[in-house]
Tab-separated table of C-alpha atoms in Angstrom:
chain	number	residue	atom	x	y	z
M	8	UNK	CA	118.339	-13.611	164.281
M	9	UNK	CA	121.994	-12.028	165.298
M	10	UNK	CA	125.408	-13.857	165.714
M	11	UNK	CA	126.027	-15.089	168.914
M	12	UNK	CA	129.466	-13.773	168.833
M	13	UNK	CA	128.461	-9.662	169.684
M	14	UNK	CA	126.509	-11.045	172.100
M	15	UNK	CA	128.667	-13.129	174.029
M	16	UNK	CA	131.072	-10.131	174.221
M	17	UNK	CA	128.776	-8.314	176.741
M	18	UNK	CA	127.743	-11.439	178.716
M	19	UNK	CA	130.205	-10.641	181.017
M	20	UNK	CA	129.165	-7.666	182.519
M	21	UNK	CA	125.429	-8.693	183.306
M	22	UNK	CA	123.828	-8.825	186.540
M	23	UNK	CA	120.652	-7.597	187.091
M	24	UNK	CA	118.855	-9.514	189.006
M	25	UNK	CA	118.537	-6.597	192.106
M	26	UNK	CA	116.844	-4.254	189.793
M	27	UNK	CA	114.295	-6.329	188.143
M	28	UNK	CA	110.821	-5.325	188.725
M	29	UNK	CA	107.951	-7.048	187.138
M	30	UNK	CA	105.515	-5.462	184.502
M	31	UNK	CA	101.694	-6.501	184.133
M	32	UNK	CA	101.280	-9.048	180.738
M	33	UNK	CA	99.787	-7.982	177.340
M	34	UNK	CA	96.623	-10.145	178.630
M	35	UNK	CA	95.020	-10.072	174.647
M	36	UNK	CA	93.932	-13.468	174.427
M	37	UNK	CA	96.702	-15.230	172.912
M	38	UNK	CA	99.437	-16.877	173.933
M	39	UNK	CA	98.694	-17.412	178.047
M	40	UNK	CA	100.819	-20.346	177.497
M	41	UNK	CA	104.202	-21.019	175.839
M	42	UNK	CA	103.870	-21.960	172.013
M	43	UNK	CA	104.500	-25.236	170.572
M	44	UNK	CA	105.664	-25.595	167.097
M	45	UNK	CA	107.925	-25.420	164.379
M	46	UNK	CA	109.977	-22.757	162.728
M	47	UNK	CA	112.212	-22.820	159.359
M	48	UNK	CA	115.287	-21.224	159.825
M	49	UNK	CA	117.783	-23.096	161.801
M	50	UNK	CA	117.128	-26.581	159.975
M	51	UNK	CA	116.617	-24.448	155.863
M	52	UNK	CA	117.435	-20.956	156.945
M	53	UNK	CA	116.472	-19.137	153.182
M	54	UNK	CA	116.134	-22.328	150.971
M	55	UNK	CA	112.284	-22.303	152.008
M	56	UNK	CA	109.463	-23.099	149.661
M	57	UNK	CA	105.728	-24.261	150.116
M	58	UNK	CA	106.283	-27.369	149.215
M	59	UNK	CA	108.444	-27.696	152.132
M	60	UNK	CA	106.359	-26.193	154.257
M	61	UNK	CA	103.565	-28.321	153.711
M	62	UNK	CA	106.138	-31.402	154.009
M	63	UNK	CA	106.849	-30.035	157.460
M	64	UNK	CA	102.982	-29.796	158.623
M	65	UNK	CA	101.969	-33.295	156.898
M	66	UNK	CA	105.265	-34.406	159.102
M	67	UNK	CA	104.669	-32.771	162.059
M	68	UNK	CA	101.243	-34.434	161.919
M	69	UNK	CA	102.220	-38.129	161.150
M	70	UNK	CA	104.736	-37.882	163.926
M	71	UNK	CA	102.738	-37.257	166.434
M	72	UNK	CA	103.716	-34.165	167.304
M	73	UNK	CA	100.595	-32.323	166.879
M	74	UNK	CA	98.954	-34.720	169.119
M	75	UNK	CA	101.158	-33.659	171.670
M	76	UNK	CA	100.983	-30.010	171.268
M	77	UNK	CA	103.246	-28.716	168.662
M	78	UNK	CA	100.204	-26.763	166.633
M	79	UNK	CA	102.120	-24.303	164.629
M	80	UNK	CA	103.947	-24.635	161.511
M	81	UNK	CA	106.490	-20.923	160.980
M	82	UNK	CA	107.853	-19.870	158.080
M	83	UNK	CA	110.929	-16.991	158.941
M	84	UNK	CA	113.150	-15.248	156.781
M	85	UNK	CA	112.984	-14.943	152.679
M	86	UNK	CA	109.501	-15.627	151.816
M	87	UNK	CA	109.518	-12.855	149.797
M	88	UNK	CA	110.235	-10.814	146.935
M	89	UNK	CA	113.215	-9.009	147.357
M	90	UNK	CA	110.724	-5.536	146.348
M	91	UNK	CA	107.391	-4.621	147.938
M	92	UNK	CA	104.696	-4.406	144.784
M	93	UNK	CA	103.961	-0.721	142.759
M	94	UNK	CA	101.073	0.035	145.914
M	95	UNK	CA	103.662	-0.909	148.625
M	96	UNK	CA	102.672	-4.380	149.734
M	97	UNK	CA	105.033	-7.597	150.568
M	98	UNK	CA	104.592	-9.970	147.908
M	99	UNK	CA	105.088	-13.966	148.268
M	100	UNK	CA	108.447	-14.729	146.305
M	101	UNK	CA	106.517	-15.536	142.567
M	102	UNK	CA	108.715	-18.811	142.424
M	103	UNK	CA	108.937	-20.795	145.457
M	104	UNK	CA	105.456	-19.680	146.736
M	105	UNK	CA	103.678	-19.539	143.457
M	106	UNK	CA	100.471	-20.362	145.201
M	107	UNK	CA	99.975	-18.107	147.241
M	108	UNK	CA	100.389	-17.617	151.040
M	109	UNK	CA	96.673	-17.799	151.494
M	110	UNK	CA	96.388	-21.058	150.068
M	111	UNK	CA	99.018	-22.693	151.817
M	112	UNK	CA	98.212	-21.155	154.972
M	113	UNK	CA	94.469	-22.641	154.202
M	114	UNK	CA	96.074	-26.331	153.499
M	115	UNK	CA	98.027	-26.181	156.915
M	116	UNK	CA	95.232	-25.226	159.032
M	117	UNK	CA	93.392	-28.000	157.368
M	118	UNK	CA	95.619	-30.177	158.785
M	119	UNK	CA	94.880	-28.630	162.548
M	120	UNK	CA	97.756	-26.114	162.501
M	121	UNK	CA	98.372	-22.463	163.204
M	122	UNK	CA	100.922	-20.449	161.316
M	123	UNK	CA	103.785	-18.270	161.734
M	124	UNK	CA	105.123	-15.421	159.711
M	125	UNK	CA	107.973	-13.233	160.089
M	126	UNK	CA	109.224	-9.021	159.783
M	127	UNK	CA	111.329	-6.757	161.190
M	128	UNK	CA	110.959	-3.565	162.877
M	129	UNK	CA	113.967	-1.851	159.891
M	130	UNK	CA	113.557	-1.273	156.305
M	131	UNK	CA	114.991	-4.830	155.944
M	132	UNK	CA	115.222	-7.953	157.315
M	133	UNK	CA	117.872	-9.434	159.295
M	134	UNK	CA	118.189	-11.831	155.023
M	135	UNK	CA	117.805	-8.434	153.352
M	136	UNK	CA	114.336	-8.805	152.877
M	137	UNK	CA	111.543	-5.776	152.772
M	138	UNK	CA	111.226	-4.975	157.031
M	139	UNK	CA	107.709	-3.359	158.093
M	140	UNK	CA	109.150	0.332	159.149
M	141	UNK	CA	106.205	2.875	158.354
M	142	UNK	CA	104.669	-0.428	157.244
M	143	UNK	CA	103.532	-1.887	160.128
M	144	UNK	CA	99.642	-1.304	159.875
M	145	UNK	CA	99.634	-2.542	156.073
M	146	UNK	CA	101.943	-5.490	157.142
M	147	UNK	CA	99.987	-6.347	159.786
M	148	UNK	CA	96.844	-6.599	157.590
M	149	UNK	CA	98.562	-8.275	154.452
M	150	UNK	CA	99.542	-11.356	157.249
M	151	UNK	CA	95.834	-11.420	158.708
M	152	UNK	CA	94.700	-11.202	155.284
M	153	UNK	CA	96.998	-14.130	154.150
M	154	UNK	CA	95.854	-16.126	156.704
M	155	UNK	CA	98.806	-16.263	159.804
M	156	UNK	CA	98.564	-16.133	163.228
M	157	UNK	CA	101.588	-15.258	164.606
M	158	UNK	CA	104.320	-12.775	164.003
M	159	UNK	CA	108.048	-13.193	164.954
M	160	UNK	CA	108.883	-9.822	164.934
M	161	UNK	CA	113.505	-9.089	164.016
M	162	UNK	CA	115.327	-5.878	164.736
M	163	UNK	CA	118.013	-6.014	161.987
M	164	UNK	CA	118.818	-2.547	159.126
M	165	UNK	CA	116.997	0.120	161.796
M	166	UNK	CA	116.452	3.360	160.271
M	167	UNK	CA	118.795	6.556	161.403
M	168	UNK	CA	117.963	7.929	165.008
M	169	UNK	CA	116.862	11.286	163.061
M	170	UNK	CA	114.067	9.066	161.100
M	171	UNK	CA	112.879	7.140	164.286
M	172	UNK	CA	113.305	9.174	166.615
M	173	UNK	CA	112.754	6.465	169.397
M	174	UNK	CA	114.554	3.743	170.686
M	175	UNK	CA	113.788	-0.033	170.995
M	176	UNK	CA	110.499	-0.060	172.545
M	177	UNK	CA	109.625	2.724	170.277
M	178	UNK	CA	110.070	0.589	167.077
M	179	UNK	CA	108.178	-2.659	168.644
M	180	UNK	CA	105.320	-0.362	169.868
M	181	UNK	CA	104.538	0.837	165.795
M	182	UNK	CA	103.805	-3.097	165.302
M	183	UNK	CA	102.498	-4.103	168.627
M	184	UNK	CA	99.842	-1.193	168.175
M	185	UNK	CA	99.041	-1.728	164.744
M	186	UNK	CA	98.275	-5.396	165.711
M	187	UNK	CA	96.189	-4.192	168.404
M	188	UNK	CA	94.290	-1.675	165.314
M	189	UNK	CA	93.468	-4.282	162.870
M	190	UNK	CA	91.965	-6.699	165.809
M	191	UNK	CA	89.749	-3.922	166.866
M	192	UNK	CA	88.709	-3.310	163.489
M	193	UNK	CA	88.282	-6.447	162.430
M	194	UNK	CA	87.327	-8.061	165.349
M	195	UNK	CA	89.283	-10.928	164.501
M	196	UNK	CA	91.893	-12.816	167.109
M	197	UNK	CA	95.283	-10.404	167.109
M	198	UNK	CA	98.182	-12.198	165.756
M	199	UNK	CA	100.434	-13.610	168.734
M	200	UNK	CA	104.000	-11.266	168.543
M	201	UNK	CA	106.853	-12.637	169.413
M	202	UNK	CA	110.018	-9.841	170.055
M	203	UNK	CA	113.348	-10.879	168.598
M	204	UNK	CA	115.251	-8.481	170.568
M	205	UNK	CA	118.075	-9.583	171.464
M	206	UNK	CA	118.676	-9.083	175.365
M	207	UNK	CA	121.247	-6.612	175.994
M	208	UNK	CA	118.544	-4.148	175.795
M	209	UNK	CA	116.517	-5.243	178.990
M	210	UNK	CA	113.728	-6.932	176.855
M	211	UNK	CA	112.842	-9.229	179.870
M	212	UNK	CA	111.804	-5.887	181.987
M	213	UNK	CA	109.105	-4.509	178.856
M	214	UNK	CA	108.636	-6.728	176.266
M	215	UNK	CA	105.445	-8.181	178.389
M	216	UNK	CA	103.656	-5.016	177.668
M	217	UNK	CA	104.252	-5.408	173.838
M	218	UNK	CA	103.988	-9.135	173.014
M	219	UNK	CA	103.895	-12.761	174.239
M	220	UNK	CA	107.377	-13.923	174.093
M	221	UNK	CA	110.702	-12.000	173.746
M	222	UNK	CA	114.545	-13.539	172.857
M	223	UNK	CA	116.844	-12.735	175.181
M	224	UNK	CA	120.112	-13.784	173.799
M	225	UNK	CA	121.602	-14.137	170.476
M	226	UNK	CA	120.908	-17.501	167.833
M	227	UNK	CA	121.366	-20.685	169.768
M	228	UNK	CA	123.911	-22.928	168.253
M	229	UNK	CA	123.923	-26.942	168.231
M	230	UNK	CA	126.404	-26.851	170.683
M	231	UNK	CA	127.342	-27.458	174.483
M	232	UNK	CA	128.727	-24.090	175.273
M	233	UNK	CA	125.673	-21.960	173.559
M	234	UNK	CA	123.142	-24.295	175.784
M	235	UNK	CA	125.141	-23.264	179.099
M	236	UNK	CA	125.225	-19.335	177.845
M	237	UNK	CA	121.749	-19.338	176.886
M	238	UNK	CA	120.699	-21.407	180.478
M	239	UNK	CA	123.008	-19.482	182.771
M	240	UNK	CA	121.727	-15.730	181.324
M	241	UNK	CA	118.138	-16.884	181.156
M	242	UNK	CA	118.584	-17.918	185.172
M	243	UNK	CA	118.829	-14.202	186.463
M	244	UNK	CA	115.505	-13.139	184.932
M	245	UNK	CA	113.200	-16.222	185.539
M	246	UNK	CA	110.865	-13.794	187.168
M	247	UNK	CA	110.049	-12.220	183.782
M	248	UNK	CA	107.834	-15.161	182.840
M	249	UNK	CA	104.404	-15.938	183.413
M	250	UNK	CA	101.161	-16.338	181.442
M	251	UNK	CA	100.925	-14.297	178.403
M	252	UNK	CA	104.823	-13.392	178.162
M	253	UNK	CA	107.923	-15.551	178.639
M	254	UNK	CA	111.743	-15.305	177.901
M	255	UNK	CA	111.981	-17.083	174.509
M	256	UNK	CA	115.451	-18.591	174.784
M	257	UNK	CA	115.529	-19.513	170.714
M	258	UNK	CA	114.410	-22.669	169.000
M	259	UNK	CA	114.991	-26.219	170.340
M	260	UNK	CA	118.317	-27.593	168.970
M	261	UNK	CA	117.514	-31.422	168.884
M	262	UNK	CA	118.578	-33.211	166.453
M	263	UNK	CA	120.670	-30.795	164.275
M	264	UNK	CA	124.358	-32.439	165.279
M	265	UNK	CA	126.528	-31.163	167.962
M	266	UNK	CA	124.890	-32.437	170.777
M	267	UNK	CA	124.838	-35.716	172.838
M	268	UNK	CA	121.644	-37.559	173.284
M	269	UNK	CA	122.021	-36.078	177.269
M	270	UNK	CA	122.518	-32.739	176.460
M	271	UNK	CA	119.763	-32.970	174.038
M	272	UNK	CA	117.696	-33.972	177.188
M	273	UNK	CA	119.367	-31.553	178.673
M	274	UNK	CA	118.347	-28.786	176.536
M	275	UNK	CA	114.599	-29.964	175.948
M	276	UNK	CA	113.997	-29.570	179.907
M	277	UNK	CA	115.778	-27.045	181.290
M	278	UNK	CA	113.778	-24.845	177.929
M	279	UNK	CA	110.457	-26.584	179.097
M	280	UNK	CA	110.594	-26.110	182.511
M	281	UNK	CA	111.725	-22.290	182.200
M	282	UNK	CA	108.591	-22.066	180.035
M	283	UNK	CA	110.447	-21.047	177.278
M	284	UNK	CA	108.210	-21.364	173.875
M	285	UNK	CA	109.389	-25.102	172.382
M	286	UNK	CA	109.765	-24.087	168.742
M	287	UNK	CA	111.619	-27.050	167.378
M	288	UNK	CA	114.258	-26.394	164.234
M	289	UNK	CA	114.960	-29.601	163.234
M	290	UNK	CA	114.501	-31.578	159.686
M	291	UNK	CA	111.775	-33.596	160.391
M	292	UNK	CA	112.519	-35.952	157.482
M	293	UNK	CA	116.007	-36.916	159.521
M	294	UNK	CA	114.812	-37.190	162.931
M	295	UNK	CA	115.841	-40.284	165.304
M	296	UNK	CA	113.343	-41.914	166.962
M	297	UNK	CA	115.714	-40.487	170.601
M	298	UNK	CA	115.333	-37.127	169.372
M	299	UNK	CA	111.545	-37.717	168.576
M	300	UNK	CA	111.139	-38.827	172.110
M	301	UNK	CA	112.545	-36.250	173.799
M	302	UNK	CA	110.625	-33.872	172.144
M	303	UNK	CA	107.150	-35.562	172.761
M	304	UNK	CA	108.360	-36.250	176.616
M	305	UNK	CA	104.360	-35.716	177.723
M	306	UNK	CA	105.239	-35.120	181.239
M	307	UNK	CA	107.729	-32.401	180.974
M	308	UNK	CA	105.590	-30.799	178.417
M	309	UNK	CA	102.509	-30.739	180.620
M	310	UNK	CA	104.617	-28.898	183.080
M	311	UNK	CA	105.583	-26.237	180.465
M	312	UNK	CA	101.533	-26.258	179.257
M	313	UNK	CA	100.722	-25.777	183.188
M	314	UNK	CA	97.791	-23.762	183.023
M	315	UNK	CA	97.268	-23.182	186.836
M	316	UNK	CA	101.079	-22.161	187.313
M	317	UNK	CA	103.247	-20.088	184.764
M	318	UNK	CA	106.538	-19.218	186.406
M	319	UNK	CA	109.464	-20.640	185.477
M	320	UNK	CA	111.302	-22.915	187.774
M	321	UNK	CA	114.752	-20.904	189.168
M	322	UNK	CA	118.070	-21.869	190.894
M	323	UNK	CA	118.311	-22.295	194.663
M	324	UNK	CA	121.849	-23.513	194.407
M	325	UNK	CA	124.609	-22.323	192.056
M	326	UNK	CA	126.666	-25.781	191.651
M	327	UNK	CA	129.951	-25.288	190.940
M	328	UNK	CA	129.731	-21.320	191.769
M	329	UNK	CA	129.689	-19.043	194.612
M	330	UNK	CA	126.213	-17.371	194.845
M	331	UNK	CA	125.135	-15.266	192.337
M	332	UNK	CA	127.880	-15.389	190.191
M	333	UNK	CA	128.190	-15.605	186.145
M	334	UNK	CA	129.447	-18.449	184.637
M	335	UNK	CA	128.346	-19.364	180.905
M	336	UNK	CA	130.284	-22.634	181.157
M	337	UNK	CA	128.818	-23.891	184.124
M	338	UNK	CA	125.219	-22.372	184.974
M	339	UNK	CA	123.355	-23.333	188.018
M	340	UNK	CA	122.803	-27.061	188.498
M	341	UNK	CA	119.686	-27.261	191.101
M	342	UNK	CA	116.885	-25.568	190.202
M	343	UNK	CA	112.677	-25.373	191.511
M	344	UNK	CA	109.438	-24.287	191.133
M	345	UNK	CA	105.590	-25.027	191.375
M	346	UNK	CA	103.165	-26.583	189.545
M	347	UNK	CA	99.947	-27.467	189.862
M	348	UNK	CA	101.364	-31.313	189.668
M	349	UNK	CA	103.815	-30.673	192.531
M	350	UNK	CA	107.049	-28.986	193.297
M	351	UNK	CA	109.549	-29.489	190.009
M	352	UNK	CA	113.033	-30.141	190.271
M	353	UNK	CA	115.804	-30.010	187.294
M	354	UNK	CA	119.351	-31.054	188.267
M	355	UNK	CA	121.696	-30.273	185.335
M	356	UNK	CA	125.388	-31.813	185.596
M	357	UNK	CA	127.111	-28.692	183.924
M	358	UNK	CA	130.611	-30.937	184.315
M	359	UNK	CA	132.110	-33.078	181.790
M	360	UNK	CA	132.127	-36.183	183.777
M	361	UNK	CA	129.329	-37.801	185.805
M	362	UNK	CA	128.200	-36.674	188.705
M	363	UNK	CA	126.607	-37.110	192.393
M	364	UNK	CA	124.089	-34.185	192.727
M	365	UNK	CA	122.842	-34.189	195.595
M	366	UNK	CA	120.585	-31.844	197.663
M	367	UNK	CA	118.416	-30.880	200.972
M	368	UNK	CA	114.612	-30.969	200.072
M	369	UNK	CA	114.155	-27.397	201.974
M	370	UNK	CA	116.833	-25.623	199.950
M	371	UNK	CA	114.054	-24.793	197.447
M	372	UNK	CA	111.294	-22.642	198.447
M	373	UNK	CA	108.431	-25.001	197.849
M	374	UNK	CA	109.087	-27.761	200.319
M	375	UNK	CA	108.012	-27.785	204.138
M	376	UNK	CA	110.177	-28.815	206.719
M	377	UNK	CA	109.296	-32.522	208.405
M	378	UNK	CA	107.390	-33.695	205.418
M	379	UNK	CA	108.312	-36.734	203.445
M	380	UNK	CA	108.119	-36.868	199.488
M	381	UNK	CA	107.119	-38.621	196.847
M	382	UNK	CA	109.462	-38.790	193.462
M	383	UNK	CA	108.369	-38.660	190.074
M	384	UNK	CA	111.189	-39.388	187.783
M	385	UNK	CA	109.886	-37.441	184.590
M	386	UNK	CA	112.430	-39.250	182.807
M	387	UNK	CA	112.376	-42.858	183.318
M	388	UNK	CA	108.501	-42.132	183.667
M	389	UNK	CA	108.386	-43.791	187.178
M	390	UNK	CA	107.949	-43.490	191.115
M	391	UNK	CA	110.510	-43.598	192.831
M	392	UNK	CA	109.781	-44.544	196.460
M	393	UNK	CA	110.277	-41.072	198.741
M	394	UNK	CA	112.713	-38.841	199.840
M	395	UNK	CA	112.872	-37.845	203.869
M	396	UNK	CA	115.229	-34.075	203.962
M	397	UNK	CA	117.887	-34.725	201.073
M	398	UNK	CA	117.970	-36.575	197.969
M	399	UNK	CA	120.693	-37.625	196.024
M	400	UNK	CA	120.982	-38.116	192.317
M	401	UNK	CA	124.081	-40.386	191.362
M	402	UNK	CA	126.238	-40.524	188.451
M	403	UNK	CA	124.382	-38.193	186.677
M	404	UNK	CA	125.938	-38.153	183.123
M	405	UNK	CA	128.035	-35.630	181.792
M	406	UNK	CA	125.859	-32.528	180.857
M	407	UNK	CA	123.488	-34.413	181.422
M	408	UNK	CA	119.476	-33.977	183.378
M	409	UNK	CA	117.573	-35.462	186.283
M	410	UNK	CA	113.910	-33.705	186.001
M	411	UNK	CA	111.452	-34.916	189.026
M	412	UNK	CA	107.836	-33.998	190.875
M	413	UNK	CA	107.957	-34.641	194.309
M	414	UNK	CA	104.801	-34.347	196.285
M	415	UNK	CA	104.115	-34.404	199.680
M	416	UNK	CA	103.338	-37.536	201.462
M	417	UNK	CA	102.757	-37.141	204.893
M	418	UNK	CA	105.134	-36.271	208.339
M	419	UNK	CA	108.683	-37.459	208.024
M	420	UNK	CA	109.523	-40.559	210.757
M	421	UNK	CA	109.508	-39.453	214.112
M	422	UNK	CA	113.206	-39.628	216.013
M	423	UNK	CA	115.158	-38.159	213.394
M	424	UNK	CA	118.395	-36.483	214.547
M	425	UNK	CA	119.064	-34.229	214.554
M	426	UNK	CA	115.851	-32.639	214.953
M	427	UNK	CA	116.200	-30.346	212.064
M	428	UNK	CA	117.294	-30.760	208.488
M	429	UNK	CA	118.513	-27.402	208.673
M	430	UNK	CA	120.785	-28.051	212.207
M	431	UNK	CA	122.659	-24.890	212.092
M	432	UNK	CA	119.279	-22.655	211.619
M	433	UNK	CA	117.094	-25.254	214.475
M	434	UNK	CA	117.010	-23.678	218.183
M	435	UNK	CA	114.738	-25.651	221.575
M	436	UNK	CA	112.508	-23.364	222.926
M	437	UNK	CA	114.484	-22.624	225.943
M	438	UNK	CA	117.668	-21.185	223.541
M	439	UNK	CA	119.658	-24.371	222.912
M	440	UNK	CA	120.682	-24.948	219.932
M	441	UNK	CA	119.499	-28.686	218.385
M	442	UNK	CA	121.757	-30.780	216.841
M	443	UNK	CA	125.123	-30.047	215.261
């Protein structure tokens, strides 16, 4: 957790996309694909209890959002007694989780759930709670012992530079490799680690080596403008995610006020297709039945569940900006990428009033020249006939989403003219240039 405000204040001066290099995955076993779940602290932030918690599952459950992948239930911040006990060991706050984190972490997997429990690399947590510094190893056992199975992992009250002497990766390495310890020892599954580090730092270029998933701005917010920041930073480092590590661009904000039903769409599939982790921070006991079925959209969460593909899908156009330039308000509006379904397309009106958006098939990557395609509107759920070199989207609502799979389906008509879809680019044999 961090306000989004220190953040924003650097946004401006980030572009990094010519020096990223790509680092092999922390392959342990866990996590190949992006986590589905649930997580406390946007919707309750401290006022957390196990009652509440096993509300949440029980909810989750008669939802049907288990069924459709969301299989872990996370508790974050101020679990726990503001003191570690005489023997230096986190203790369950004796009040609101009088039984015991084993036993509710025993009646939630009953249900068909994995859990979630959180630290912080300091002496404290972000809430002022005990952090895991010179801990870690203990920590790390006290969760396995308790019964959790993943570890969000903060970066708030750091100790002085003369105590640590390391920097960031320093302080997530103590945890990562005391997780790593305790699974060797125990032989038991390690806990998945998720980094909330908070992107100025370059997480996107090491965190893969340490954990599964890694933040890479500040808190989200339920609102327009922290969607846009969030999308348009997260678009320069798509190549940071694959299987077992992904930018984690913060929970899903559906649900909490602030946003439209489209930019709730919005937000559910651009964070989907990036194959961002889809932990949703909503009360579940005021959910709409619109917010409930964007969230259990099966189609755009089998694309973020690929298991053949992991990359993210990234621009190919930059709507409304020259190339390559920053702009939190209005991020890139056509964006690609593979899956083992077909080639995925989002196209995000970033304006405030509809809009046309429309687009040649071969400006993305994936699609060959003089084929036809098939369209897959992931939205409406339906086929849409096919689309021969451009397709056109219109009056797309404001901020709002068109997400499709388009497959090929066979040579485009003969006779076309001009004989390219790219005219400009298309040359005869003999030198002429085609078309124009």
């Amino acid at each position: 957790m961090f306000t989004r405000n220190l953040w924003a204040a650097t946004a401006g001066a980030v572009l990094y996309t010519s020096s990223f290099t790509s680092v092999e995955a922390l392959s342990n076993g866990v996590a190949r694909l992006p986590i589905l779940g649930y997580n406390t602290w946007n919707a309750y932030q401290c006022n957390i209890d196990e009652t509440l918690m096993l509300t949440t599952a029980k909810l989750m459950k008669s939802l049907g959002l288990l069924d459709v992948g969301y299989n872990y239930v996370n508790i974050d911040d101020c679990y726990a007694e503001k003191n570690r006990s005489a023997s230096g060991y986190i203790i369950e706050d004796k009040v609101r989780f009088k039984g015991g984190m084993k036993q509710l972490n025993s009646q939630i997997h009953a249900l068909g759930f994995k859990t979630g429990i959180y630290s912080d690399s300091g002496w404290f947590t972000c809430g002022g709670y005990p952090g895991s510094y010179q801990n870690e190893l203990r920590d790390a056992k006290t969760f396995q012992d308790w019964g959790f199975d993943y570890l969000k992992y903060d970066n708030c009250a750091i100790p002085y530079d003369s105590i640590t002497r390391q920097g960031i990766i320093g302080r997530y390495q103590r945890m990562a490799d005391a997780i790593a310890q305790l699974s060797a020892k125990t032989k038991k599954t390690p806990m998945v680690f998720s980094l909330c580090q908070w992107g100025w730092s370059q997480v996107w270029l090491w965190g893969a080596t340490l954990g599964q998933s890694w933040r890479t701005t500040g808190d989200i917010a339920p609102a327009w403008n922290s969607l846009t920041f969030i999308i348009n930073f997260n678009s320069f480092i798509t190549q940071a995610t694959d299987f077992y590590g992904r930018n984690d661009m913060d929970m899903l904000q559906l649900g909490n006020g602030g946003l439209t039903y489209e930019e709730a769409k919005s937000h559910f599939t651009a964070w989907a297709l990036m194959k961002s982790p889809l932990f949703i921070g909503t009360d579940l006991s005021a959910i709409t039945p619109d917010i409930l079925g964007i969230l259990k959209n099966k189609e755009i969460l089998a694309i973020n569940q690929d298991d053949v593909i992991g990359k993210s899908i990234s621009p190919f156009r930059w709507g409304i900006n020259p190339d390559w330039t920053s702009n939190s308000t209005h991020p890139a509006q056509y964006w690609s990428g593979p899956s083992k379904y077909g080639t995925v397309f989002m196209l995000l009106n970033t304006l405030n009033e509809p809009s046309t958006l429309s687009f040649n098939l071969t400006e993305s990557p994936w699609i060959r020249a003089g084929r036809k395609y098939s369209i897959r509107d992931l939205w409406s759920h339906t086929d849409n006939g096919t689309a021969v070199r451009t397709f056109t989207a219109n009056n797309v609502p404001p901020h709002g989403v068109v997400a499709l799979l388009l497959n090929d389906a066979g040579d485009e008509p003969d006779g076309l003219f001009p004989a390219c879809s790219v005219w400009w680019q298309c040359t005869d044999k003999n030198g002429t240039r085609v078309g124009g």
